[in-house]
Tab-separated table of C-alpha atoms in Angstrom:
chain	number	residue	atom	x	y	z
N	1	UNK	CA	91.144	-66.071	61.460
N	2	UNK	CA	88.306	-64.002	61.890
N	3	UNK	CA	89.989	-60.968	62.912
N	4	UNK	CA	91.325	-60.788	59.948
N	5	UNK	CA	88.608	-61.710	57.739
N	6	UNK	CA	87.374	-59.002	59.090
N	7	UNK	CA	89.641	-56.956	58.680
N	8	UNK	CA	89.412	-57.290	54.998
N	9	UNK	CA	85.529	-56.890	54.960
N	10	UNK	CA	85.699	-53.115	56.644
N	11	UNK	CA	88.687	-52.890	54.153
N	12	UNK	CA	86.265	-53.268	50.275
N	13	UNK	CA	83.935	-51.746	51.605
N	14	UNK	CA	85.842	-48.769	52.753
N	15	UNK	CA	86.979	-49.323	49.397
N	16	UNK	CA	84.108	-49.585	47.164
N	17	UNK	CA	82.310	-46.377	49.229
N	18	UNK	CA	85.229	-44.925	47.720
N	19	UNK	CA	84.640	-45.524	44.717
N	20	UNK	CA	81.367	-44.373	44.600
N	21	UNK	CA	82.433	-40.798	45.707
N	22	UNK	CA	81.406	-38.366	42.997
N	23	UNK	CA	84.080	-35.891	42.005
N	24	UNK	CA	82.198	-32.270	42.338
N	25	UNK	CA	83.425	-30.965	38.287
N	26	UNK	CA	81.501	-27.863	38.763
N	27	UNK	CA	84.161	-24.639	38.264
N	28	UNK	CA	85.735	-23.123	34.570
N	29	UNK	CA	87.615	-25.674	32.424
N	30	UNK	CA	89.821	-24.296	29.555
N	31	UNK	CA	91.677	-26.008	26.528
N	32	UNK	CA	92.048	-25.992	23.215
N	33	UNK	CA	90.778	-29.135	20.859
N	34	UNK	CA	92.027	-30.015	17.524
N	35	UNK	CA	88.864	-30.402	15.269
N	36	UNK	CA	88.673	-31.650	10.715
N	37	UNK	CA	85.508	-29.532	10.155
N	38	UNK	CA	82.971	-30.073	6.239
N	39	UNK	CA	80.774	-26.958	6.094
N	40	UNK	CA	80.578	-24.326	8.882
N	41	UNK	CA	78.436	-23.874	12.132
N	42	UNK	CA	78.968	-20.350	13.879
N	43	UNK	CA	82.271	-21.861	15.734
N	44	UNK	CA	83.537	-23.108	12.750
N	45	UNK	CA	82.796	-19.100	10.533
N	46	UNK	CA	83.694	-19.539	6.350
N	47	UNK	CA	81.438	-19.575	3.556
N	48	UNK	CA	83.195	-23.895	3.244
N	49	UNK	CA	79.873	-26.443	2.558
N	50	UNK	CA	79.555	-29.641	4.299
N	51	UNK	CA	80.539	-31.140	0.007
N	52	UNK	CA	83.538	-29.204	0.253
N	53	UNK	CA	86.814	-30.076	1.296
N	54	UNK	CA	87.344	-31.108	5.599
N	55	UNK	CA	89.191	-28.299	7.033
N	56	UNK	CA	91.588	-28.883	9.965
N	57	UNK	CA	91.103	-26.227	13.302
N	58	UNK	CA	92.297	-25.977	16.519
N	59	UNK	CA	89.899	-23.489	18.551
N	60	UNK	CA	90.322	-22.228	22.535
N	61	UNK	CA	86.875	-23.320	24.141
N	62	UNK	CA	85.921	-22.239	27.770
N	63	UNK	CA	83.224	-25.113	29.649
N	64	UNK	CA	82.014	-23.860	32.531
N	65	UNK	CA	79.992	-26.015	34.888
N	66	UNK	CA	77.550	-24.486	36.965
N	67	UNK	CA	75.652	-26.655	38.264
N	68	UNK	CA	75.946	-29.964	39.712
N	69	UNK	CA	73.815	-32.420	41.233
N	70	UNK	CA	75.512	-35.969	42.386
N	71	UNK	CA	76.225	-37.625	38.933
N	72	UNK	CA	74.120	-35.672	36.521
N	73	UNK	CA	75.684	-31.689	35.303
N	74	UNK	CA	75.257	-28.108	33.366
N	75	UNK	CA	76.766	-25.229	31.858
N	76	UNK	CA	77.696	-23.946	29.286
N	77	UNK	CA	80.735	-23.602	26.664
N	78	UNK	CA	81.778	-21.502	24.312
N	79	UNK	CA	84.449	-20.363	22.343
N	80	UNK	CA	86.609	-18.164	23.770
N	81	UNK	CA	87.005	-16.127	20.190
N	82	UNK	CA	83.337	-14.627	20.638
N	83	UNK	CA	81.998	-15.408	23.899
N	84	UNK	CA	78.131	-14.520	23.170
N	85	UNK	CA	77.800	-17.609	21.517
N	86	UNK	CA	76.808	-19.842	24.123
N	87	UNK	CA	75.649	-24.128	23.882
N	88	UNK	CA	74.278	-25.412	26.590
N	89	UNK	CA	75.554	-28.471	28.323
N	90	UNK	CA	73.836	-31.806	29.927
N	91	UNK	CA	75.565	-33.761	31.102
N	92	UNK	CA	76.050	-36.965	32.938
N	93	UNK	CA	78.994	-39.040	34.943
N	94	UNK	CA	79.298	-42.875	34.135
N	95	UNK	CA	79.995	-45.340	37.479
N	96	UNK	CA	82.804	-46.129	36.776
N	97	UNK	CA	84.037	-42.168	37.958
N	98	UNK	CA	86.080	-41.166	34.573
N	99	UNK	CA	83.602	-41.064	31.229
N	100	UNK	CA	81.247	-38.237	31.063
N	101	UNK	CA	78.641	-38.702	27.818
N	102	UNK	CA	76.804	-35.519	27.349
N	103	UNK	CA	74.780	-33.619	24.371
N	104	UNK	CA	74.125	-29.525	23.937
N	105	UNK	CA	71.461	-28.485	21.497
N	106	UNK	CA	72.760	-30.117	17.655
N	107	UNK	CA	76.320	-32.524	19.171
N	108	UNK	CA	78.157	-35.248	21.360
N	109	UNK	CA	79.978	-34.829	23.894
N	110	UNK	CA	82.148	-37.373	24.927
N	111	UNK	CA	85.547	-36.807	28.260
N	112	UNK	CA	87.304	-38.572	30.845
N	113	UNK	CA	87.823	-37.376	33.917
N	114	UNK	CA	92.402	-37.477	33.795
N	115	UNK	CA	92.761	-35.495	36.880
N	116	UNK	CA	90.966	-33.804	38.523
N	117	UNK	CA	91.747	-30.635	37.391
N	118	UNK	CA	91.941	-32.196	34.022
N	119	UNK	CA	89.081	-34.059	31.169
N	120	UNK	CA	90.126	-34.384	27.564
N	121	UNK	CA	86.813	-33.279	25.924
N	122	UNK	CA	85.846	-35.004	22.750
N	123	UNK	CA	82.711	-33.544	20.597
N	124	UNK	CA	80.477	-34.741	17.336
N	125	UNK	CA	78.413	-33.170	15.162
N	126	UNK	CA	76.947	-35.476	12.524
N	127	UNK	CA	75.782	-32.387	10.588
N	128	UNK	CA	72.422	-32.304	12.057
N	129	UNK	CA	73.037	-28.460	12.554
N	130	UNK	CA	71.093	-26.198	10.708
N	131	UNK	CA	74.656	-25.092	8.490
N	132	UNK	CA	74.421	-29.683	7.670
N	133	UNK	CA	78.131	-29.304	9.494
N	134	UNK	CA	79.994	-31.670	10.089
N	135	UNK	CA	82.841	-31.410	13.210
N	136	UNK	CA	85.130	-34.490	15.122
N	137	UNK	CA	87.171	-32.042	17.604
N	138	UNK	CA	88.927	-34.101	20.105
N	139	UNK	CA	91.087	-31.531	23.135
N	140	UNK	CA	92.184	-31.363	26.919
N	141	UNK	CA	90.470	-28.421	29.723
N	142	UNK	CA	91.759	-27.535	32.523
N	143	UNK	CA	89.611	-26.597	35.521
N	144	UNK	CA	90.265	-22.957	36.356
N	145	UNK	CA	91.679	-22.209	40.331
């Protein structure tokens, strides 16, 4: 009986250690996001205003994670249509090992690690950019190997 209990406790400890393992998220992630946009900004150009009708767009983005320290990581993101316009990302992995939250200069990122090389990335810009644009978008991103 004692051996069975010791084995069970050892197994639980091993599972807890594995659950606490932090995945390496560094690398280049590419995907397409579908967005609803009010107004315009650098990633959604045009002459539309925030009070105008919504536009639905699909845009390919690259997200490059260049640094990581445990559950926090950082990098840049850009539209593949114009890679010269880049936003700095600050991101953090929640204790569940799948949920990622973060921010850039004018919006928030909400992500789910679907597999080691696939992320669902959602983004919300609440109208705080200089243009006043409002954006909500989601899409799947694959890590390039």
